[in-house]
Coordinates of C-alpha atoms (C1' of nucleotides) in Angstrom, one line a residue:
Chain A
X1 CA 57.8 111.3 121.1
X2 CA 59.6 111.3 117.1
X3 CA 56.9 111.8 114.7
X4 CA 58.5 110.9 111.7
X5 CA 56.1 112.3 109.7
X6 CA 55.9 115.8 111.5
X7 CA 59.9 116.0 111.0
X8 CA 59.9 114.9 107.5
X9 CA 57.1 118.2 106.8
X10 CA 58.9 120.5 108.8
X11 CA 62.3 120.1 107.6
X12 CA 62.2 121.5 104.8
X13 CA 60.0 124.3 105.8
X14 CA 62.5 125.2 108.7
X15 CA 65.7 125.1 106.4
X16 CA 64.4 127.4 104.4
X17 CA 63.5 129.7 106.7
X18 CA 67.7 129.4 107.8
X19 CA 68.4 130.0 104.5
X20 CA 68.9 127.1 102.8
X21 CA 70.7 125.2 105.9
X22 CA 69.6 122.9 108.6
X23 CA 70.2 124.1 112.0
X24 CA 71.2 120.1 112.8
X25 CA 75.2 120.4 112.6
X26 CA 74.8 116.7 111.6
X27 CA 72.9 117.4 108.8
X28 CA 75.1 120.6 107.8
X29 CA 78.2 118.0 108.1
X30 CA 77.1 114.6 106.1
X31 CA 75.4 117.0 103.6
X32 CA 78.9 118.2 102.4
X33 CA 79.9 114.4 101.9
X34 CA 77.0 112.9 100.6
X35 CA 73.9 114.1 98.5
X36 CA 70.7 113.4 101.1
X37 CA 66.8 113.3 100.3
X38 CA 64.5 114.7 102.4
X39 CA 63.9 111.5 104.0
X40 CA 68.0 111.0 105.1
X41 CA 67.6 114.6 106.3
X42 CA 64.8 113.6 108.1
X43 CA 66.4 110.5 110.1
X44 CA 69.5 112.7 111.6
X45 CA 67.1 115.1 112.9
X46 CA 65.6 112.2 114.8
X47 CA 69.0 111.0 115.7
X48 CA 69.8 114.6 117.1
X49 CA 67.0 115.2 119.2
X50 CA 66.9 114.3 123.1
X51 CA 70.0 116.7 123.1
X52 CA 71.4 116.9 126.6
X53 CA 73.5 120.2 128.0
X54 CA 76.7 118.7 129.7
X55 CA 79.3 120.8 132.1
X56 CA 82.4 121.5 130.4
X57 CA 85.1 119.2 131.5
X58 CA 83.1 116.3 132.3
X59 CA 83.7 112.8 131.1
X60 CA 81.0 111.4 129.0
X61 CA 82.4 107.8 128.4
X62 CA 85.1 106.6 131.1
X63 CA 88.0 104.6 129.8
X64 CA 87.9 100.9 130.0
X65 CA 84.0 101.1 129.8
X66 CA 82.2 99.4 127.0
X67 CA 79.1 102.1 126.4
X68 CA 76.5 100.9 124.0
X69 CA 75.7 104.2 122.7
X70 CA 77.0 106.6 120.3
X71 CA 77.5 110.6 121.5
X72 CA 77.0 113.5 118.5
X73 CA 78.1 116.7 119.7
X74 CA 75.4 119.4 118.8
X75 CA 76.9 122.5 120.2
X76 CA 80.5 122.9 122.1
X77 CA 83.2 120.7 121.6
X78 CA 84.4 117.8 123.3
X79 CA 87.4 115.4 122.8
X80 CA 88.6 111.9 122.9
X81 CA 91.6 111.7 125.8
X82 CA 94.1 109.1 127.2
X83 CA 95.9 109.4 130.8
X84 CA 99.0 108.7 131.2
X85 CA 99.6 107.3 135.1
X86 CA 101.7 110.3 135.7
X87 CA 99.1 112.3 135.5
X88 CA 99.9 113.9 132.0
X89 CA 97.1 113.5 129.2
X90 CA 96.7 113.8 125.7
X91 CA 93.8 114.7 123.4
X92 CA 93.4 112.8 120.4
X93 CA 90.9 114.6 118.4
X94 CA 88.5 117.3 119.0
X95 CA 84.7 116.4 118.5
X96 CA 83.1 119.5 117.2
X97 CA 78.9 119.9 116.4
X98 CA 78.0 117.8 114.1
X99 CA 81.0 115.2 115.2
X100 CA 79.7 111.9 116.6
X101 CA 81.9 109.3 118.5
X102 CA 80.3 106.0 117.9
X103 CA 80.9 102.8 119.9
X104 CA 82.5 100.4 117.2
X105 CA 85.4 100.3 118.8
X106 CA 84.2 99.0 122.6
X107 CA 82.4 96.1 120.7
X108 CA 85.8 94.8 120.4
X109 CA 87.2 95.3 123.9
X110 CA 86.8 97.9 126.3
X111 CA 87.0 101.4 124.8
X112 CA 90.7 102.4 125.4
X113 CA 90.4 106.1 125.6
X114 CA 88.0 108.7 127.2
X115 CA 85.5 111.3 125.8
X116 CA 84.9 114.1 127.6
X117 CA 83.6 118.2 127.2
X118 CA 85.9 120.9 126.9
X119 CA 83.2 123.1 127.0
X120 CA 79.7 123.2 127.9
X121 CA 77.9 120.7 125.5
X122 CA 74.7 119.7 123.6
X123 CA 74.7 116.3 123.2
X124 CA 72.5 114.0 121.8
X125 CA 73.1 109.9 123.0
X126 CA 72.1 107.4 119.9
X127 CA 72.0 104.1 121.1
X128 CA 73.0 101.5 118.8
X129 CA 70.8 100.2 117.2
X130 CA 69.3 103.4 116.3
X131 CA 72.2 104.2 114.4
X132 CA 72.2 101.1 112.9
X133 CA 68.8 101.4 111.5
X134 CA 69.4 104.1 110.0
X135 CA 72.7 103.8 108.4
X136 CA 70.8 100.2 106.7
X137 CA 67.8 102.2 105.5
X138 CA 69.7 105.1 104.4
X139 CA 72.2 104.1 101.9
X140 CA 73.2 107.8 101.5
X141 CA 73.6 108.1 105.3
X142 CA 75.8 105.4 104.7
X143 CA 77.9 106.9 102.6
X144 CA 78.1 110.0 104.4
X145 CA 79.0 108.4 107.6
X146 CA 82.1 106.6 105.9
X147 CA 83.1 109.7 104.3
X148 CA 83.2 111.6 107.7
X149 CA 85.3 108.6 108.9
X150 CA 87.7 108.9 106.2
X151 CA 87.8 112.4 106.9
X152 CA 88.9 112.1 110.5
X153 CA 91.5 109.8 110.0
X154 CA 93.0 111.9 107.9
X155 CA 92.8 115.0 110.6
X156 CA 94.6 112.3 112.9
X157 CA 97.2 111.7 110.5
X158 CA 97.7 115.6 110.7
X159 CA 97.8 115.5 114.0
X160 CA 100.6 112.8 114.0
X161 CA 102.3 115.2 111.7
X162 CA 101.9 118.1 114.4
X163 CA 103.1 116.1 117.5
X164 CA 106.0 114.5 115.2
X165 CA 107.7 117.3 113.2
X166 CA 106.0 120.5 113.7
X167 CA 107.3 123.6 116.4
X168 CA 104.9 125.1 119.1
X169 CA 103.8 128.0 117.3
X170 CA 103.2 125.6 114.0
X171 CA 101.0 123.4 116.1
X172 CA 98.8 125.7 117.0
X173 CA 98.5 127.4 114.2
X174 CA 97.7 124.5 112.0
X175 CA 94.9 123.5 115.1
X176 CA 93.6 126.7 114.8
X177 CA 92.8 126.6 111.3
X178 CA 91.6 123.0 111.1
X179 CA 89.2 123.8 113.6
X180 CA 87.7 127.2 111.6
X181 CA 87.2 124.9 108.2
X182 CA 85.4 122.2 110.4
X183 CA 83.6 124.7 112.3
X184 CA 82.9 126.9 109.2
X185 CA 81.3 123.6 107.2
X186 CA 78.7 123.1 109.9
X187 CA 77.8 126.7 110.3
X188 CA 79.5 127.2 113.8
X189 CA 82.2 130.2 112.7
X190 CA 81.5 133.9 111.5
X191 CA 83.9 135.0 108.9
X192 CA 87.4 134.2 110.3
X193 CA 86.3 134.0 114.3
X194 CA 84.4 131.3 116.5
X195 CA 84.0 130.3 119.8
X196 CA 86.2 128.6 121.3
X197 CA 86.4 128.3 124.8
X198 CA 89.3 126.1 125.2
X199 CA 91.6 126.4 128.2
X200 CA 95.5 127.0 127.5
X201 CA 96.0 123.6 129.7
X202 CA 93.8 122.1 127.2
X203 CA 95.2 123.3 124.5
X204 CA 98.7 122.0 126.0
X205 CA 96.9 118.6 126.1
X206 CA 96.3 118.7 122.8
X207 CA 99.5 120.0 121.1
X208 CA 102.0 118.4 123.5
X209 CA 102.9 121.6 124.6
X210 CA 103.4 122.8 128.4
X211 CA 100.4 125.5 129.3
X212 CA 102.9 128.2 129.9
X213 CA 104.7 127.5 126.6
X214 CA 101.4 127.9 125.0
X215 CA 100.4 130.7 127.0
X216 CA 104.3 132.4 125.2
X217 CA 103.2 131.2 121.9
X218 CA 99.6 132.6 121.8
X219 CA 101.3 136.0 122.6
X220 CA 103.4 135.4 119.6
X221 CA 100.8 135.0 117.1
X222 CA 98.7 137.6 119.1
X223 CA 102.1 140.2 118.5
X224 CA 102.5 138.9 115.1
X225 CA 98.8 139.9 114.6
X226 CA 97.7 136.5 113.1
X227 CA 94.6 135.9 116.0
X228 CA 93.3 137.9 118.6
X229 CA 91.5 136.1 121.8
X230 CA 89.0 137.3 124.8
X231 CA 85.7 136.5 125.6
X232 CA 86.1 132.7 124.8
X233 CA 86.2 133.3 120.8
X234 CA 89.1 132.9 118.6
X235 CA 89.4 135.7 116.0
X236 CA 91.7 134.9 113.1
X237 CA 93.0 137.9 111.8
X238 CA 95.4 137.0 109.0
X239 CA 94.2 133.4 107.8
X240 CA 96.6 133.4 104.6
X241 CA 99.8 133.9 106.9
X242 CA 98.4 131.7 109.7
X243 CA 98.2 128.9 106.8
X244 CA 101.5 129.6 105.7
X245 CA 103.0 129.4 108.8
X246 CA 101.6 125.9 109.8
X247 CA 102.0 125.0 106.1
X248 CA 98.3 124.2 106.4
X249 CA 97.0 122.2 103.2
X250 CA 93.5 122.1 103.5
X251 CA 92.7 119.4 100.9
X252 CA 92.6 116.1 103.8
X253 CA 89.4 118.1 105.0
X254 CA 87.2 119.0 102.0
X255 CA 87.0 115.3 99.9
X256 CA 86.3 116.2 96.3
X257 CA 82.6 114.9 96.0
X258 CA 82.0 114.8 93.0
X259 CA 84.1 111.8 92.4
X260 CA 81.7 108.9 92.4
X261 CA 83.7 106.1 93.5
X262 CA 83.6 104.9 97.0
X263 CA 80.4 102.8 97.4
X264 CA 81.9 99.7 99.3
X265 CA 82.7 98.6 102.4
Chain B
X1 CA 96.7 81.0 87.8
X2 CA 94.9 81.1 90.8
X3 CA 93.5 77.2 91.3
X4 CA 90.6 77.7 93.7
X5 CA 90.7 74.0 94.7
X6 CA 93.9 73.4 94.2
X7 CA 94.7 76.1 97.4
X8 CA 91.8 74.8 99.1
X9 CA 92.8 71.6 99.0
X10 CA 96.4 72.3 99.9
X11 CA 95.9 74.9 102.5
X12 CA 95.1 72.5 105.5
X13 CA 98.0 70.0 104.7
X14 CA 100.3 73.0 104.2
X15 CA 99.0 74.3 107.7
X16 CA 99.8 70.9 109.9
X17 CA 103.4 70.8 108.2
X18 CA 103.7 73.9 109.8
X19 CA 102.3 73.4 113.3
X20 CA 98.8 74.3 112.5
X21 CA 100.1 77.8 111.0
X22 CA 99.8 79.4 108.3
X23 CA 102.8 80.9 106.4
X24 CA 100.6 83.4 105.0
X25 CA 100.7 86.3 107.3
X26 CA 97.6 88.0 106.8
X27 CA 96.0 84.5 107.6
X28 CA 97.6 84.5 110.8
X29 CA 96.7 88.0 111.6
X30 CA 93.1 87.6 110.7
X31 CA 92.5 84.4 112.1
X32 CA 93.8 86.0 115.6
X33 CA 90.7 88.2 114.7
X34 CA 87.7 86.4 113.5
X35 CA 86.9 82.7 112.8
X36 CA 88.0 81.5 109.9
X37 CA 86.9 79.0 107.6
X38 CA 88.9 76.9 104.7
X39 CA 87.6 78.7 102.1
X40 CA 87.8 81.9 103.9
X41 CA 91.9 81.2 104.2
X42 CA 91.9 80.2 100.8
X43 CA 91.1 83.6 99.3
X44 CA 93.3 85.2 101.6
X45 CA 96.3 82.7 99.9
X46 CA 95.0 84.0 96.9
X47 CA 94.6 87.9 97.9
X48 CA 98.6 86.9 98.9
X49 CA 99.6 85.2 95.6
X50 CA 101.8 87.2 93.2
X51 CA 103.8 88.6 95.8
X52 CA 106.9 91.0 94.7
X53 CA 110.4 91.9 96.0
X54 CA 110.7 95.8 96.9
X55 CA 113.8 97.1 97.6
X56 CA 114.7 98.8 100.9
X57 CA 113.8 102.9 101.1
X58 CA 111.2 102.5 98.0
X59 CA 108.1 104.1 97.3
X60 CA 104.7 101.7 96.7
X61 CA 102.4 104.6 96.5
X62 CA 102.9 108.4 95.9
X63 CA 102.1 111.3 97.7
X64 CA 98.9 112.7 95.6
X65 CA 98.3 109.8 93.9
X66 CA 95.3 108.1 93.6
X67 CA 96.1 104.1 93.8
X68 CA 93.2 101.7 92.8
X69 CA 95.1 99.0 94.6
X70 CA 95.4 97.8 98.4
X71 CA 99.3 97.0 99.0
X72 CA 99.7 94.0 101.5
X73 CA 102.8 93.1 103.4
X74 CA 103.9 89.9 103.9
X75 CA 107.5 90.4 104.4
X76 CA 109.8 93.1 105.7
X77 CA 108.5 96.5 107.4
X78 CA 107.0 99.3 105.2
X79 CA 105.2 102.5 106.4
X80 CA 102.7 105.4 105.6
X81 CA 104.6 108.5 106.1
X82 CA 104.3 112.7 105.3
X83 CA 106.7 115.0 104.2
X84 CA 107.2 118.3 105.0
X85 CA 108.2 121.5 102.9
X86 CA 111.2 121.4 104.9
X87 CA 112.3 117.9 103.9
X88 CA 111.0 116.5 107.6
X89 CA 108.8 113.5 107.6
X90 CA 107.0 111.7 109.7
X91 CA 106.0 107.8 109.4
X92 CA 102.7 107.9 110.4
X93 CA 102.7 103.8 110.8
X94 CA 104.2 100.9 110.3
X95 CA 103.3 98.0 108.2
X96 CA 104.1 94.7 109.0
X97 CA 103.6 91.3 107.9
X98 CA 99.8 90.9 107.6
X99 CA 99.2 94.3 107.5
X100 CA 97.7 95.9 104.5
X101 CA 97.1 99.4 102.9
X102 CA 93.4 99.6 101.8
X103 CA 93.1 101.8 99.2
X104 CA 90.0 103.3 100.5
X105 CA 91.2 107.2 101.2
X106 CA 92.3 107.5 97.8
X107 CA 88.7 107.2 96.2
X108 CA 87.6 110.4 98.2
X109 CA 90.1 112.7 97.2
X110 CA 94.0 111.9 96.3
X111 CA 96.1 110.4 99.0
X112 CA 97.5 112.5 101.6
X113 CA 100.0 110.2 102.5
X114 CA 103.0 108.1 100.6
X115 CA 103.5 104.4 101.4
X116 CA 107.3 103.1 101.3
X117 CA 109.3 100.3 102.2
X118 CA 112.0 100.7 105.2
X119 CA 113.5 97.2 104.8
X120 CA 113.3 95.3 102.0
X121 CA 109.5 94.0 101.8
X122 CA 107.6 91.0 100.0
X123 CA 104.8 93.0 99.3
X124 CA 101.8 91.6 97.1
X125 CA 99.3 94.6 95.2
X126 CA 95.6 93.7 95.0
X127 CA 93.6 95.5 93.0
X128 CA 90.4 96.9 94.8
X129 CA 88.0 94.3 92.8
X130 CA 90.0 91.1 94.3
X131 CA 90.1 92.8 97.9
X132 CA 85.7 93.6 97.4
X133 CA 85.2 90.2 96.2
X134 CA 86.6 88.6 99.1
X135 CA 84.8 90.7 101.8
X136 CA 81.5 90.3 100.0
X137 CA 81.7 86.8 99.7
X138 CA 83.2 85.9 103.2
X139 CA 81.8 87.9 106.2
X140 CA 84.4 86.2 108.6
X141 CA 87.2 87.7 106.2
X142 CA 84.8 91.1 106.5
X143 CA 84.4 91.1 110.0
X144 CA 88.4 90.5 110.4
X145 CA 89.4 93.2 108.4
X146 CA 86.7 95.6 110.3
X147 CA 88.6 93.9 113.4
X148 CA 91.9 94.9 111.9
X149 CA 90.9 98.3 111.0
X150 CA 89.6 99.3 114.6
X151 CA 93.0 97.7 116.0
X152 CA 94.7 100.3 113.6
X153 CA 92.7 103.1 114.9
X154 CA 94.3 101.9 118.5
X155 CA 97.9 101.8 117.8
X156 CA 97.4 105.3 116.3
X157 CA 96.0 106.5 119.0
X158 CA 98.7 104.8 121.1
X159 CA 101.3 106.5 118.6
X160 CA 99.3 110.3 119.4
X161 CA 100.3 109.3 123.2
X162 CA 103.6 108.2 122.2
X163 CA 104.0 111.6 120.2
X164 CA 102.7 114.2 122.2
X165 CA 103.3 113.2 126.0
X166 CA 106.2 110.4 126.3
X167 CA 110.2 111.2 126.8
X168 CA 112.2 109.9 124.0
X169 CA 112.8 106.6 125.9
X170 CA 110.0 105.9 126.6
X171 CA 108.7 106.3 123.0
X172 CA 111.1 104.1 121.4
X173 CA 110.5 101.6 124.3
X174 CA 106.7 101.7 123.8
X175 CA 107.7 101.3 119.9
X176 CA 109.7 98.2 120.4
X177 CA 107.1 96.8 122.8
X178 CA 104.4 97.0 120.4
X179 CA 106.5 95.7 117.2
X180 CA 107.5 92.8 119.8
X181 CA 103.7 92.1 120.5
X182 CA 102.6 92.5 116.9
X183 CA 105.2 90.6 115.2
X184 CA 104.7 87.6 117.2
X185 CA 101.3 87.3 115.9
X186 CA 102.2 86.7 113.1
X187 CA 105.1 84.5 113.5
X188 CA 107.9 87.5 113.2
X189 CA 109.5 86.8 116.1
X190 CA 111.5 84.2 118.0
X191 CA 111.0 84.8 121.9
X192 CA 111.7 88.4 122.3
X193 CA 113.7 89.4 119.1
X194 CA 112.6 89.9 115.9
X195 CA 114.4 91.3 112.8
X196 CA 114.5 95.2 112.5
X197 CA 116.3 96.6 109.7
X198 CA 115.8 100.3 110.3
X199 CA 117.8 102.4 110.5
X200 CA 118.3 104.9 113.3
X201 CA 116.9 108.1 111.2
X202 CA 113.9 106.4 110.1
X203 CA 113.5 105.9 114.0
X204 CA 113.6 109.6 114.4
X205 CA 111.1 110.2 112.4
X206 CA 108.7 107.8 113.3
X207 CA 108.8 108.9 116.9
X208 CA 109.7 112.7 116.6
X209 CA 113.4 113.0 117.6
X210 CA 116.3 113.3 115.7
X211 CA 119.3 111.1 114.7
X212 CA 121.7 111.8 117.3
X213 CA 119.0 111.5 120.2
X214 CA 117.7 108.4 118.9
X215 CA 121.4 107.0 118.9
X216 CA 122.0 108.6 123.0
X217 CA 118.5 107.2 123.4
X218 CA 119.3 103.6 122.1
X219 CA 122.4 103.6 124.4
X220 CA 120.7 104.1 127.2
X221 CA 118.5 101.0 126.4
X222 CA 121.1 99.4 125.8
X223 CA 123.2 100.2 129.0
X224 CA 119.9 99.2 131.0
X225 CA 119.9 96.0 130.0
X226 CA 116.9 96.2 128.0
X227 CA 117.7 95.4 124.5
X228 CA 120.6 94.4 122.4
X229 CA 121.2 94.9 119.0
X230 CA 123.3 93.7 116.0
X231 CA 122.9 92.3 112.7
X232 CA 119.8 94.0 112.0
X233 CA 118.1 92.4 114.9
X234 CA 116.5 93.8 117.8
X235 CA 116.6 91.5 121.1
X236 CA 114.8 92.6 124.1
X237 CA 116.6 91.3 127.1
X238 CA 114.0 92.6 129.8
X239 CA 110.5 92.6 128.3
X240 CA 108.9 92.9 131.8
X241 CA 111.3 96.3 132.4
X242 CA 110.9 97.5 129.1
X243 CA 107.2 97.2 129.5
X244 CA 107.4 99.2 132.6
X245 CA 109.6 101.7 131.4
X246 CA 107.3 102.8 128.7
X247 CA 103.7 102.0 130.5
X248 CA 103.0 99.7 127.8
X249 CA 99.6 98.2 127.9
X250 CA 99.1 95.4 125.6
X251 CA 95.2 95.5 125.7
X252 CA 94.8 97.5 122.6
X253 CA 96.4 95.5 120.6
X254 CA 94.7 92.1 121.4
X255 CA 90.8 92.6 121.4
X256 CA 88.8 89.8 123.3
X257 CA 87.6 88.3 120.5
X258 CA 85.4 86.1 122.5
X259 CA 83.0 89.0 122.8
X260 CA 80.4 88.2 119.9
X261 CA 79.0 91.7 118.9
X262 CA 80.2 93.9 116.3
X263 CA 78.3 92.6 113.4
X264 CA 77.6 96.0 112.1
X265 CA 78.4 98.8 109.7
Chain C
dA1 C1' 80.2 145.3 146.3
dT2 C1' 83.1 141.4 147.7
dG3 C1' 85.4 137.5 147.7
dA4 C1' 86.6 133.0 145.7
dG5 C1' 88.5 130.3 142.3
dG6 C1' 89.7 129.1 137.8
dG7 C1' 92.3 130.8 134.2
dT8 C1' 96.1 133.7 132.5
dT9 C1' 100.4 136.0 132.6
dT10 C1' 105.1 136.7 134.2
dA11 C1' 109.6 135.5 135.7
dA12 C1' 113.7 132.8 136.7
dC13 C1' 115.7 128.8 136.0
dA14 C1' 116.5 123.8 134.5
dT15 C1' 116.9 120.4 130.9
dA16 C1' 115.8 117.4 127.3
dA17 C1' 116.4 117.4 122.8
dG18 C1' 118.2 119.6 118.4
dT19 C1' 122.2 121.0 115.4
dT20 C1' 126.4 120.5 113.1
dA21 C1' 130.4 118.3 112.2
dT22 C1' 133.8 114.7 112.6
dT23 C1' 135.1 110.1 113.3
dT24 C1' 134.4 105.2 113.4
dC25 C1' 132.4 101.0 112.1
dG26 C1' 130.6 97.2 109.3
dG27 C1' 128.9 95.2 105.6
dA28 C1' 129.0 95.2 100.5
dT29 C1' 131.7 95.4 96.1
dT30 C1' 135.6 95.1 93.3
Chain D
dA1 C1' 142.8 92.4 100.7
dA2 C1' 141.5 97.2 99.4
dT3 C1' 138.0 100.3 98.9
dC4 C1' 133.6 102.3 99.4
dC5 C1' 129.5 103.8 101.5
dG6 C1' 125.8 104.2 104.3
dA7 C1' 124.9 103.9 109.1
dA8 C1' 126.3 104.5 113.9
dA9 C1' 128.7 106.8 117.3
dT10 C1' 130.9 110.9 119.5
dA11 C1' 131.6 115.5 120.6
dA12 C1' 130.7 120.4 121.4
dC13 C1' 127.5 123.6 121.5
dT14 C1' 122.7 125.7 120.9
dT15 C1' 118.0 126.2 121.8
dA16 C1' 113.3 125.2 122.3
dT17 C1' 110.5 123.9 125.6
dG18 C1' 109.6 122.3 130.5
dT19 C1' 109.2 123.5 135.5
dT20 C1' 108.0 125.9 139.5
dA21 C1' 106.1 129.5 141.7
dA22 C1' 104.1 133.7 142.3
dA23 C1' 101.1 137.5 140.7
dC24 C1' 97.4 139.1 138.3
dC25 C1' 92.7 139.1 136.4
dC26 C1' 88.3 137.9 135.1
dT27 C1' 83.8 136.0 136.0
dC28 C1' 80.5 134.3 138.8
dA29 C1' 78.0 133.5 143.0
dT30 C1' 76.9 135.1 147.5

DNA sequence: ATGAGGGTTTAACATAAGTTATTTCGGATT
DNA sequence: AATCCGAAATAACTTATGTTAAACCCTCAT
């Protein structure tokens, strides 16, 4: 079904036709953390394809399971959730194309949190050892892989910052433009606007917020003329004063490449 | 300085003077993680060796810096924390005996994060070299740490929970309970108390609330019959209640180690 | 076209938590 | 013992955000 070789001759041929970028979000991501040969681009396509659509708002790993697979998002965006008993939830991190969540962590004990769409979804499953084989034959993979990890801790650590110390209308603003720098790196964002069809109950789930408080402060930053919304897409319409307002650094998401370093572990 | 043998040969009669411990906390902590072997503790004494006194409210590593050293804990409490324009801050985690700050971020792009003491801390630097050594040379020390690391991920995840859906009690409950859990394994704590010099700001902003709720909060606790404290001491009187009160699930912090596996990456 | 259902908006009200300022306490230092 | 200082406690008041419930509005499927 993977012809290695028919991928490795097309690759390049299809790129170029897309000027100069791979339509694989993976590729479009670990590309801007890692310099990759032909033959690295060549192994995430594989690991992309056998995409599956999901429904939004469908769980693709149940907590307390131990899944021996990994999930890369292809298109939509989905999201790593805990429950509380009471019924409230929170979103730990968005998974956006090109985003993979990859079963480390159940190898340990069972996987303590959920992943599930928000919207409709492509996603590709990689089982294990596929991903292993090619993160040990692809030393640049490698390295591209840890930097992307790096990379999302440090969105976390933002987010801790967001729940911790920041207002309502700070929260969201700072979400909203993390998500257009991740989204615009991978391709998925037209000048300052993407899709991003997110309910507001969601989006209370994610920034601790109640829905109808983020319903009030979406209207403020809709009246202060920082975003406009309809027809599931996010439109930022002032970016410098959205960062501003959410004191939005955006340094923890673009790693200086260039610096060597980094080659263990 | 560092007498291979001589710590190797002393390590095990060291240990049974000490009820089969360890007084080296990152040996305790790891071994609750991986097998270890004598030579695998020994270069964990030796990655301990050289320890220094910090004072209280002290800065290890700057915001923006760029460290070439991992900071590990063996005494006191210290913590990763942000800063805001606005002179708010948020501790992002706390490290405890055992725990360690790899300096892995900071070879991507600067730290986006400071690392300071809250009480005064025994804290021993080791530079990046001495830390790659060890995990190249000892797999069980390399598959601890990896262990360590994905337990991190948890607690921060737990903290994101903690953050963005839990009332105030129940956050500083869920707090103490995991302090409780994670200091007894690594011989912090007698029964259910444990020393906790930190003050009642730095509580604030670890979990989001200010001062003066933190202090009404703490009452409450207190009045419940839930903890007591004094002397820079934290007893919890009613662990089970406690437990309850902040749906505290211990699973995350205690992976079935039992469970083979995670060999990879 | 028509309805059904999920999502959004609005409104009125409740409350947990923030703010500011003052006082008290307890442990160091002289 | 007297003083000092940071931390803890108290008090009075403000406010951001939560809650509940109803109305509205798309979008999709029949």
């Amino acid at each position: 079904m993977l012809s290695m070789t028919g991928f490795a001759m097309n690759a390049p041929l299809r790129r170029s036709l897309l000027n100069g970028h791979s339509s694989n979000p993976l590729v479009r991501k670990l590309e801007g953390l890692a310099p990759l040969s032909e033959a690295d681009r060549s192994i995430l396509d594989q690991l992309a394809a056998g995409a599956r659509l999901a429904d939004p708002h469908v769980d693709l790993i149940r907590e307390g399971s131990a899944p021996d697979a990994a999930f890369l998002v292809l298109k939509g965006i989905a999201c790593r959730y805990k429950h509380r008993q009471d019924g409230k939830r929170q979103i730990l991190s968005y998974l956006l194309p090109g985003d993979l969540c990859d079963p480390d962590i159940a190898h340990l004990s069972r996987i303590d949190h959920a992943l599930g769409t928000l919207s409709a979804c492509s996603v590709a499953r990689i089982p294990r050892e596929a991903l292993l084989f090619a993160v040990e034959r692809h030393p640049n993979v490698a390295q591209a892989f840890r930097r992307a990890k790096i990379v999302e801790e440090a969105v976390t650590r933002e987010w801790l910052v967001n729940l911790g110390c920041r207002s309502a209308i700070e929260r969201i603003a700072h979400l909203f433009c993390e998500l257009l720098l991740r989204l615009q790196a991978v391709g998925f964002a037209e000048n300052d606007s993407f899709e991003f069809p997110v309910t507001q109950v969601e989006l209370g789930d994610t920034t601790g917020l109640s829905n109808v408080h983020v319903n009030r402060t979406l209207q403020e930053l809709r009246r202060q003329g920082l975003i406009a919304t309809g027809q599931r897409r996010l439109i930022i319409l002032d970016l410098p004063r959205l960062r501003a307002l959410a004191e939005f650094q955006a340094g923890y998401l673009q790693p200086a490449v260039g610096t060597d370093l980094c080659t263990a572990h």
